[in-house]
Coordinates of C-alpha atoms in Angstrom, one line a residue:
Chain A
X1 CA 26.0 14.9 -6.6
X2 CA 23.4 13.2 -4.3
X3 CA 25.3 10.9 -1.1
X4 CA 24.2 7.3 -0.9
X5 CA 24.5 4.9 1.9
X6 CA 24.1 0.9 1.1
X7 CA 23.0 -1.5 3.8
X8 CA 23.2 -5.1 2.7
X9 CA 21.0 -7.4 4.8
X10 CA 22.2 -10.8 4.7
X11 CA 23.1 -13.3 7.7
X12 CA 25.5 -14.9 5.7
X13 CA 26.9 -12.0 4.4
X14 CA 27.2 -10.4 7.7
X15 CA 29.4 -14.0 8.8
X16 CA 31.2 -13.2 5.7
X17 CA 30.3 -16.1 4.0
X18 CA 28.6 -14.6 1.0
X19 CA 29.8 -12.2 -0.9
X20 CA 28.1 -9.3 -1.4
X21 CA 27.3 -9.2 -5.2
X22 CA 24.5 -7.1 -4.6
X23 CA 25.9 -4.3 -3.1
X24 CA 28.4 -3.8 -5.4
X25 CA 26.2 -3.7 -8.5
X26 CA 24.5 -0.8 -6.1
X27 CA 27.8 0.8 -6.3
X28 CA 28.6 0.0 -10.1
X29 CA 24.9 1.6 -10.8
X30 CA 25.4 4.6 -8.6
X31 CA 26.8 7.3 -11.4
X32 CA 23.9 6.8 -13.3
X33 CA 21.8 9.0 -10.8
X34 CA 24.8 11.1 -10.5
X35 CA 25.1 9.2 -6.7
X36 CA 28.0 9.1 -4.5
X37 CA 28.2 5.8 -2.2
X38 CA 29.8 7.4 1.3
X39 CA 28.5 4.3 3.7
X40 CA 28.5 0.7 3.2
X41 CA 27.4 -1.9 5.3
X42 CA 27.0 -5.6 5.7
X43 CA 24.1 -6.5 8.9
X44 CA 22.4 -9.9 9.4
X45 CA 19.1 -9.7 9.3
X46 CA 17.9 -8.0 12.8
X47 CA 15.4 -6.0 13.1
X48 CA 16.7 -3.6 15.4
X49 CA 20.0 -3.4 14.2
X50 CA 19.4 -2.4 10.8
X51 CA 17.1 0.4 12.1
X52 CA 19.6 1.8 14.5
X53 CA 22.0 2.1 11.3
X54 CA 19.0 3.8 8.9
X55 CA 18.4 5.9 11.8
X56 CA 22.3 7.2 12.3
X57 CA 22.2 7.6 8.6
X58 CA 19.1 9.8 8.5
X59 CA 20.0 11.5 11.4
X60 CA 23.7 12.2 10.3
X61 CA 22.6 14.5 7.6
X62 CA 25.4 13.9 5.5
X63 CA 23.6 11.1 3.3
X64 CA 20.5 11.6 1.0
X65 CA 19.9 8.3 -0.1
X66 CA 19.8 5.1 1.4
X67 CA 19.6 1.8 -0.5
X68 CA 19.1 -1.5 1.1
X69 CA 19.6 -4.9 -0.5
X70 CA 18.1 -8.3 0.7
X71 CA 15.5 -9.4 3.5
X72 CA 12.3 -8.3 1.9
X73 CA 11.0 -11.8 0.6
X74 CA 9.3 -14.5 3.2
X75 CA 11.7 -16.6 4.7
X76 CA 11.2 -16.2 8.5
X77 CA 14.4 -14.0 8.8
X78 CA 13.4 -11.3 6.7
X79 CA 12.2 -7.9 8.2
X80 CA 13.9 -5.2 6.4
X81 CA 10.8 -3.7 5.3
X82 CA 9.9 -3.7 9.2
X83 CA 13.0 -2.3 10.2
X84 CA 12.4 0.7 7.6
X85 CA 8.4 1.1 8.8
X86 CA 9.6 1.6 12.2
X87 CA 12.1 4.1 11.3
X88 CA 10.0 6.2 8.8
X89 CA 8.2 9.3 9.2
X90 CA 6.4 9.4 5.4
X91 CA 5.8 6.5 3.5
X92 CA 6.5 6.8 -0.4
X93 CA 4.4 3.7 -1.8
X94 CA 4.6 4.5 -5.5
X95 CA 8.6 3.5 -5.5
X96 CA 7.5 -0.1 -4.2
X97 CA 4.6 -0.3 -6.7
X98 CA 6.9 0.6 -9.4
X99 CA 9.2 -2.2 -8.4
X100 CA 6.9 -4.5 -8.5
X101 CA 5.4 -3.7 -11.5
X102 CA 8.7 -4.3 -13.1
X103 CA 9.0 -7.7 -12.5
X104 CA 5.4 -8.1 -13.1
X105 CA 5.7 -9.7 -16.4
X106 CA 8.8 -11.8 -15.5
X107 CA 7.3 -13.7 -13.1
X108 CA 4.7 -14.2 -10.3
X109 CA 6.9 -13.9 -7.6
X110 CA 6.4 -10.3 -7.9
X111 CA 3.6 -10.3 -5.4
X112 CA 5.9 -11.5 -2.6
X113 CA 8.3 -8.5 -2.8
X114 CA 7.4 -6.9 0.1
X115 CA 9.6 -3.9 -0.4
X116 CA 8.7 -0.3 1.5
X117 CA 10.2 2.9 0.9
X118 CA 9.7 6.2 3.1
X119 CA 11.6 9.4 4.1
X120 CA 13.0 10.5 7.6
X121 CA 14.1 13.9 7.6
X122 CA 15.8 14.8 4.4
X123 CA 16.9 11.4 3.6
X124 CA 14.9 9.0 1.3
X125 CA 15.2 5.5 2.4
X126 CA 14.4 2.5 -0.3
X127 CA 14.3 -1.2 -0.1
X128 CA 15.9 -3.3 -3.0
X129 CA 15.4 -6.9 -3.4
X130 CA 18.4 -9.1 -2.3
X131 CA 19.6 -10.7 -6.3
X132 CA 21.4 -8.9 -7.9
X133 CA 19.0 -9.5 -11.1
X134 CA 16.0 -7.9 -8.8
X135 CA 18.2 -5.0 -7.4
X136 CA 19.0 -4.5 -11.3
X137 CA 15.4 -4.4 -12.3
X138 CA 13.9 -2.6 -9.4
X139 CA 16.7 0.3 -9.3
X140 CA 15.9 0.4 -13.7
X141 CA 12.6 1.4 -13.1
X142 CA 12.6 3.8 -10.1
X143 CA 16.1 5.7 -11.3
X144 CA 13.8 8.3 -13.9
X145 CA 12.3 10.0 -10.3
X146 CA 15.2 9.5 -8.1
X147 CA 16.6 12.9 -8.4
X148 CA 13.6 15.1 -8.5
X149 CA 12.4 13.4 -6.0
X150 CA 16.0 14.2 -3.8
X151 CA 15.7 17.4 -4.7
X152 CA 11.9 17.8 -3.5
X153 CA 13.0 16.2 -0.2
X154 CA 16.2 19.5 -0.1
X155 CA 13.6 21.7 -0.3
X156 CA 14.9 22.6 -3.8
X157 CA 12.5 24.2 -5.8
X158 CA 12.4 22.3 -9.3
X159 CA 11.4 23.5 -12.5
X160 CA 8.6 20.1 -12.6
X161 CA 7.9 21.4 -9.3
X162 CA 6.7 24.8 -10.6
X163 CA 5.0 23.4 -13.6
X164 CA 3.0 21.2 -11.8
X165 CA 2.0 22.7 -8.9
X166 CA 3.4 20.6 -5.9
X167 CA 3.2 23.0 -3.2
Chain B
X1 CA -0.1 -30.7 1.0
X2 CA -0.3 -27.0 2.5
X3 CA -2.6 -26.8 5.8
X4 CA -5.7 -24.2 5.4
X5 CA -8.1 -22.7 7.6
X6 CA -11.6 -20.6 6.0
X7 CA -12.7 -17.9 7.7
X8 CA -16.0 -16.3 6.5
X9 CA -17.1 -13.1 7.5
X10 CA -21.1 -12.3 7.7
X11 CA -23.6 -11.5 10.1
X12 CA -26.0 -13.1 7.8
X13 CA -23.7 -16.2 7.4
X14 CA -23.3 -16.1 11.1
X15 CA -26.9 -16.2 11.7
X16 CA -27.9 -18.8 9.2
X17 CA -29.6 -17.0 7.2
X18 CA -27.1 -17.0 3.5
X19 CA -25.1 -19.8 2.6
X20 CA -21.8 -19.7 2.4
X21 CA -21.0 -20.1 -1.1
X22 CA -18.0 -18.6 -0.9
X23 CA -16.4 -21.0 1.6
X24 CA -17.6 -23.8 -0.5
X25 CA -15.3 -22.4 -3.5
X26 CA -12.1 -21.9 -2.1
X27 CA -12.8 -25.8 -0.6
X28 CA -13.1 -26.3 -3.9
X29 CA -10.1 -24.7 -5.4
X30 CA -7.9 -25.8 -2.8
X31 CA -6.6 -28.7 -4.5
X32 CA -5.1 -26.4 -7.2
X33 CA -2.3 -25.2 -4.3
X34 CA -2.3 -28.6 -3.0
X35 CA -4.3 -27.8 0.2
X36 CA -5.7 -29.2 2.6
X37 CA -8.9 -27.8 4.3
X38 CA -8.1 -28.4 7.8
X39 CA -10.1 -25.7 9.8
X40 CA -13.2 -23.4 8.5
X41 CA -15.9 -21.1 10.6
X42 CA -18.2 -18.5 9.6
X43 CA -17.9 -15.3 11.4
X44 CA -19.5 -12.6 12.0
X45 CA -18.5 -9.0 11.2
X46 CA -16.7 -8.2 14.1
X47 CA -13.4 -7.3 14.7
X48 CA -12.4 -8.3 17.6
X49 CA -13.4 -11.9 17.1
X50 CA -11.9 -12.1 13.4
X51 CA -8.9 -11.0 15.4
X52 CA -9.1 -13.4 17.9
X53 CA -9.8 -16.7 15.4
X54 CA -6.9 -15.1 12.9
X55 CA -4.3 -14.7 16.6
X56 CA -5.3 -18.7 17.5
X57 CA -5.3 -20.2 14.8
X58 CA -2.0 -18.9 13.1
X59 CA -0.2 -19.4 17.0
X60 CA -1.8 -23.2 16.8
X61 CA 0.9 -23.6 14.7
X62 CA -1.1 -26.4 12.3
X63 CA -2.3 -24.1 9.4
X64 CA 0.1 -22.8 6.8
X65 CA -2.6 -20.2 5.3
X66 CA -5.9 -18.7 6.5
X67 CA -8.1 -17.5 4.0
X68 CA -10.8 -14.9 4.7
X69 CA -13.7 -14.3 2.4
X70 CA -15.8 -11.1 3.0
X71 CA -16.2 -8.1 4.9
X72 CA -13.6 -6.3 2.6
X73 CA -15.7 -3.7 1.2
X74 CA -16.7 0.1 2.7
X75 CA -19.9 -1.1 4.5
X76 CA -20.3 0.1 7.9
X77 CA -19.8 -3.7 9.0
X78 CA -16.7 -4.2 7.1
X79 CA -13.8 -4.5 9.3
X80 CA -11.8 -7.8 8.4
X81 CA -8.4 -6.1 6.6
X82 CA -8.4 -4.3 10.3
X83 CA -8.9 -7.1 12.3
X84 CA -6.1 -9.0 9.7
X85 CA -3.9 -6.2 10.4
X86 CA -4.4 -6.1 14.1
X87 CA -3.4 -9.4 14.2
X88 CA 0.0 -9.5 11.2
X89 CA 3.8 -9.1 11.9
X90 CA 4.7 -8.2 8.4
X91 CA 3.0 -7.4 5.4
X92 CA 3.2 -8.5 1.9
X93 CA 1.5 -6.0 -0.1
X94 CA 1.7 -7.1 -3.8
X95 CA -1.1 -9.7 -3.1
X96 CA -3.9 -7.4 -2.5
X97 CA -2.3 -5.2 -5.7
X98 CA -2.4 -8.7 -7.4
X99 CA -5.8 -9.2 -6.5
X100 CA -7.0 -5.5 -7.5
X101 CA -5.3 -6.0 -11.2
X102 CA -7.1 -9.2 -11.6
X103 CA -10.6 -7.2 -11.7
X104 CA -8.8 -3.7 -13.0
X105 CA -10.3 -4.5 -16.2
X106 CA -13.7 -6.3 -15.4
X107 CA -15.3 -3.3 -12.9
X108 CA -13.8 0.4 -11.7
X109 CA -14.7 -1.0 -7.9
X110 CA -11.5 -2.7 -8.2
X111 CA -10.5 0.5 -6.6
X112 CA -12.9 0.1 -4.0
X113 CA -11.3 -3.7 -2.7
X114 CA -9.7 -3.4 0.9
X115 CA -7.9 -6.6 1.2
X116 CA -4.8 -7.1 3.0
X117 CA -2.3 -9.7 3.2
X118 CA 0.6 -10.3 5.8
X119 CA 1.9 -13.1 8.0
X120 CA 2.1 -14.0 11.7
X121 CA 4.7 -16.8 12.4
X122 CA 4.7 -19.2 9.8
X123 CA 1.2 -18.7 8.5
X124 CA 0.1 -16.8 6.1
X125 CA -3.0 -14.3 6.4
X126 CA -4.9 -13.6 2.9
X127 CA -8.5 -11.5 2.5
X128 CA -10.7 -12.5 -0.5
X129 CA -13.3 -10.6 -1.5
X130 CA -17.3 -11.9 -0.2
X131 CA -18.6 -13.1 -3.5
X132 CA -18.4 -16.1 -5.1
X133 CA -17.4 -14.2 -8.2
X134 CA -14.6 -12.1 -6.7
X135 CA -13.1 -15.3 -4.7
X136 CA -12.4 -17.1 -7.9
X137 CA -11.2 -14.1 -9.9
X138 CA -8.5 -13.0 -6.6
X139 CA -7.4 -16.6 -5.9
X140 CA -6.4 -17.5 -9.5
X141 CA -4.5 -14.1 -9.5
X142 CA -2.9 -15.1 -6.5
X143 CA -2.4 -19.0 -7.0
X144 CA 0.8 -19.3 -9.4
X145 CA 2.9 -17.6 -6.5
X146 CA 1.5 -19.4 -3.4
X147 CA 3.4 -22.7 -3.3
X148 CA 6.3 -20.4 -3.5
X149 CA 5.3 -18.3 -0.9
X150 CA 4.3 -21.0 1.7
X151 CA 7.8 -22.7 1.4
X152 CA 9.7 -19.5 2.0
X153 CA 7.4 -18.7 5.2
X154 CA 8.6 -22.2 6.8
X155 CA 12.2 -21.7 5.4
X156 CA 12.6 -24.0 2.8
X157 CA 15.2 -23.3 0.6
X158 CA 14.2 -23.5 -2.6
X159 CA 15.6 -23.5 -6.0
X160 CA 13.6 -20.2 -6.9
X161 CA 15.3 -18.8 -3.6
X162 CA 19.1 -20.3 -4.8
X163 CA 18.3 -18.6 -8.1
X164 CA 16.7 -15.1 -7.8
X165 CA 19.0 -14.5 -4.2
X166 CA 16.1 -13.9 -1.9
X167 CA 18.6 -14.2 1.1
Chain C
X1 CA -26.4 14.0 -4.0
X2 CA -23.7 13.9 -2.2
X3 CA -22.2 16.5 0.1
X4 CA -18.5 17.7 -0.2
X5 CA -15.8 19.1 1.3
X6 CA -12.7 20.7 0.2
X7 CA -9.3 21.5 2.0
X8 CA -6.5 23.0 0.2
X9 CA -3.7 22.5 1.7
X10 CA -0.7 25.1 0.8
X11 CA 1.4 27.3 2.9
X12 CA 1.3 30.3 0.6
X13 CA -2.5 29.4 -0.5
X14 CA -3.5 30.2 3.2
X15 CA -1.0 33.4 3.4
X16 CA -3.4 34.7 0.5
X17 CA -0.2 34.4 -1.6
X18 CA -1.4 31.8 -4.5
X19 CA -4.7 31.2 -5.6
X20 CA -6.4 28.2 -5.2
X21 CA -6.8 27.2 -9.0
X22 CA -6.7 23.6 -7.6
X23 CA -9.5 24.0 -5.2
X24 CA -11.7 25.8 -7.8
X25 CA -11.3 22.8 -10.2
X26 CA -12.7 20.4 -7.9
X27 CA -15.9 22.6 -7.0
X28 CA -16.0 23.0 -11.2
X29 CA -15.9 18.9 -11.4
X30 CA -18.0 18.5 -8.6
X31 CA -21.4 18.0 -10.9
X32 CA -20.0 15.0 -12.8
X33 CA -20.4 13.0 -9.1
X34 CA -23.4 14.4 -8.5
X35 CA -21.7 16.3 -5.8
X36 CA -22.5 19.7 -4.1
X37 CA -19.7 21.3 -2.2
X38 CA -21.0 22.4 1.4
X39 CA -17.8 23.6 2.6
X40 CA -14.3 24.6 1.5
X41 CA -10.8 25.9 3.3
X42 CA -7.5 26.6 2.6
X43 CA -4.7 25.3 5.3
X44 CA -1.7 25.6 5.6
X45 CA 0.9 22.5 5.8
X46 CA 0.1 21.7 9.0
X47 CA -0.1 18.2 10.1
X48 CA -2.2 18.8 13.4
X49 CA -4.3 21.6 11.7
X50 CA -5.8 19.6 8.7
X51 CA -5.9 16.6 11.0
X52 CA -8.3 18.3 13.5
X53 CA -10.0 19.9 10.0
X54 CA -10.7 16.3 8.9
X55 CA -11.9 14.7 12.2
X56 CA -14.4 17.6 12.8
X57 CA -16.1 17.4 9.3
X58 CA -15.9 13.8 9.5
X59 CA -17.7 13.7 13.1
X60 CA -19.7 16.5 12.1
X61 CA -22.5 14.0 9.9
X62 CA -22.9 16.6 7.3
X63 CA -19.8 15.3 4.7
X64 CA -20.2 12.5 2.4
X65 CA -16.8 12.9 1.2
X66 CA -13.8 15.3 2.1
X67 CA -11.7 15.7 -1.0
X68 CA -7.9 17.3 0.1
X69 CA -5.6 19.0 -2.2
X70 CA -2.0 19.7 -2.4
X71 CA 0.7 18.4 0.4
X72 CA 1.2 15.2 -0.9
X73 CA 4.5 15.3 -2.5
X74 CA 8.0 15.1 -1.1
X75 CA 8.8 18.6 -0.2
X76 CA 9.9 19.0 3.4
X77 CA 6.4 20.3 4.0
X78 CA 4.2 18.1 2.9
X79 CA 2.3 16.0 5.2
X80 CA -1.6 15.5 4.0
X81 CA -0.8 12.2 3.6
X82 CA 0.3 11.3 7.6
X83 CA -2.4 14.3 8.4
X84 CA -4.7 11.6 6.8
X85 CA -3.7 8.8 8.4
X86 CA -3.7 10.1 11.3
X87 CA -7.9 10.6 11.4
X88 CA -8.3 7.5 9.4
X89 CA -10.1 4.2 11.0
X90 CA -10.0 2.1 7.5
X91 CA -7.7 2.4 4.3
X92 CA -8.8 2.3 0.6
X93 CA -5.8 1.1 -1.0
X94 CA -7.3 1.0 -4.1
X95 CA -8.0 4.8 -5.0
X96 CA -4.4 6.2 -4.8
X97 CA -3.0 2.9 -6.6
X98 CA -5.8 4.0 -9.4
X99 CA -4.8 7.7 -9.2
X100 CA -1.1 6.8 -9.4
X101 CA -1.9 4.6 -12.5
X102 CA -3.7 7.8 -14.0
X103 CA -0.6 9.3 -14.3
X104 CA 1.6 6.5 -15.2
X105 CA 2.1 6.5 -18.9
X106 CA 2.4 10.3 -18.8
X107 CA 5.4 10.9 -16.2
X108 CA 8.1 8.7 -14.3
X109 CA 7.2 11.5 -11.2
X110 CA 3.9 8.8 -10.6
X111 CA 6.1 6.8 -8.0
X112 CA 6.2 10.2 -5.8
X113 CA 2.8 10.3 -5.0
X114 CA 2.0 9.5 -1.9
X115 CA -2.1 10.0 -1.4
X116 CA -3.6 8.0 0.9
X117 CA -7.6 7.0 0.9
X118 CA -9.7 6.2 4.0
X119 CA -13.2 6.4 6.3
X120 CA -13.8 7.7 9.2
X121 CA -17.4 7.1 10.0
X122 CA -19.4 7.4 7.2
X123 CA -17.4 9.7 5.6
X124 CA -15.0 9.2 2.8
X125 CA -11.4 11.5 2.6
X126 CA -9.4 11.1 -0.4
X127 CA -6.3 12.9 -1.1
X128 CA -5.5 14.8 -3.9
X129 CA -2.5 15.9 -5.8
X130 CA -1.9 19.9 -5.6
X131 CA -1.5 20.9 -9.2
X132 CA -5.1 21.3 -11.2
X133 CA -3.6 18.8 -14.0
X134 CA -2.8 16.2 -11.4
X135 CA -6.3 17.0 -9.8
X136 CA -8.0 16.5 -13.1
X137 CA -6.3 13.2 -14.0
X138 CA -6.9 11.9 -10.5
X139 CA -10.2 12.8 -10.4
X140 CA -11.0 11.2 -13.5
X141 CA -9.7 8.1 -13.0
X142 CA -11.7 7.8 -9.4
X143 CA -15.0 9.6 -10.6
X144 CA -16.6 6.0 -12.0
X145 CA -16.2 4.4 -8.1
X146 CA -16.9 7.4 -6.1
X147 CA -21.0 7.3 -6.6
X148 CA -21.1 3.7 -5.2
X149 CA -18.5 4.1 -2.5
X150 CA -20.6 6.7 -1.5
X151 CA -23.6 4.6 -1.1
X152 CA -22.0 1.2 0.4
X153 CA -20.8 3.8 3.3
X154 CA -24.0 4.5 4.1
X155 CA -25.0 1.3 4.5
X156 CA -27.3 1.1 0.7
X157 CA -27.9 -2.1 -0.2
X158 CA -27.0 -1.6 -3.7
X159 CA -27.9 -3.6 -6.8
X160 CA -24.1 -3.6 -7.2
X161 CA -23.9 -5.6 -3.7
X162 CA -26.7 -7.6 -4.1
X163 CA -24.7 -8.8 -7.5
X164 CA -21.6 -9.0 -6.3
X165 CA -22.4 -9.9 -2.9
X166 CA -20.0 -7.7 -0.9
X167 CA -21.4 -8.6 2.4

């Protein structure tokens, strides 16, 4: 059972004037990757503030996984993708590219996402889109390599890992 | 009508001695975004000035987008995705990958393309490739999603935004 | 022809513990570039190790193209990658998104990957997966750029440039 933590980056939502639809289709998704949500929380969008809370998180130990939702488009508030490159030690860009890729053929907004994902320590941090139609679509096409890809980060040596020869 | 500033990279440009065919394009295409050409030099390949013209013009506070054509390549002399990412606050990587996908299938040195894409402030920053050729090919790939992307950068709230969440 | 060199990186490859199948590949594909391998070690995961590795063949003049296998995954120990980027003065973006598309249609485990591609000088360092199937694949799907990578580098006016007009 791998332990998630959701940030949801919204100003409004942070003033409580949104609700967080987002986050709880996070939630409502998590069994499906055998994920346990154990934090929750609702920033504005501040840079510094949402990278004190992924670094706590990282640091803690206690959680593997951590899934943002929202500030990753254009508008002038968004910098949740910085707040995650500041706090990242390896960068993972094949999750973002496979995000992309699936809303690719819905529409050409796909090249705005501007999505980052990386590890610090033994927890894998990823950036979702802020709709809840995107954080469907994105978390659809990256939830096949979520667990091997927690268990790499634990050290755990995986059958896939044998066979192919990641050392 | 979007504001737009050229920036062409070449030491042969810069010396007179090759016309700048590929600034004359995107002058050409602009009306397909709705732009308006309102500031264009030709460069030569070197760093620190590409810096400096991408830092003033995007502080000026006029332009909306500055295109660069050239100096995107592996030559010893190209350096403009470093001096564009010396000079951005946040990148938006799905441009460039748009940009490689729209020549995947023409060439393999797809592969080889450097561009990068990002903003400072309110402008947006985008590298096209040198030639003529690889100008019109990138900015068609890119064009459906710029509107879009301009009006999020000065915080218009659109209806795509209401829709699709981007919060 | 172009002059090579190869680091394996893997703990229990440079305890004498696993034999560098991976490694031994490369040198075997090496022809199809046109390629002559001129030097060749195995490292362990170290990030300061095969970063001073990379920066004294780079400096050195002799290598073309420095070709690094294994230590790009998400183990605790892997870190070619930031080893990389770390020595790097200008990213290729394009070679690990083609290597990750190489691998695409055959496993979900494509997003992981997390090779980078840069110069340093005139020489070119590409990583590599560790296992000798991911090796192949990526190989392959790189193999028809390398050759004029190789030459824009060094500063050859290629009939490729002069077409294209990469400036």
């Amino acid at each position: 059972m791998f332990k998630v933590g959701i940030i949801t980056c919204s100003d409004l939502g942070a003033m409580g004037q949104r609700e967080d639809t987002s986050g709880a289709l996070i939630k409502e998704m998590a069994p499906q990757i055998n994920a346990q949500i154990v934090k929750y929380v609702v920033l504005p969008d501040d840079r510094d503030r949402i990278a004190d809370t992924l670094r706590q998180w990282a640091d803690g130990g206690e959680i593997d996984l951590i899934l943002t939702t929202g500030g990753t488009g254009l508008g002038p508030r968004d910098v949740t993708p910085e707040a995650t490159l500041s706090v990242i030690e390896r960068v993972v860009p094949g999750l973002p590219e496979a995000m992309r890729r699936a809303s690719m053929e819905k529409t050409p907004m796909w090249m705005l996402s501007r999505q980052v994902a990386g590890t610090k320590g033994r927890c894998l941090i990823i950036n979702l889109p802020g709709s809840p139609k995107g954080v469907k679509e994105c978390l659809e096409a990256i939830l096949p390599s979520l667990p091997h890809a927690l268990e790499l980060l634990k050290g755990v040596e995986s059958e896939h890992k044998a066979h192919h020869g990641i050392r």
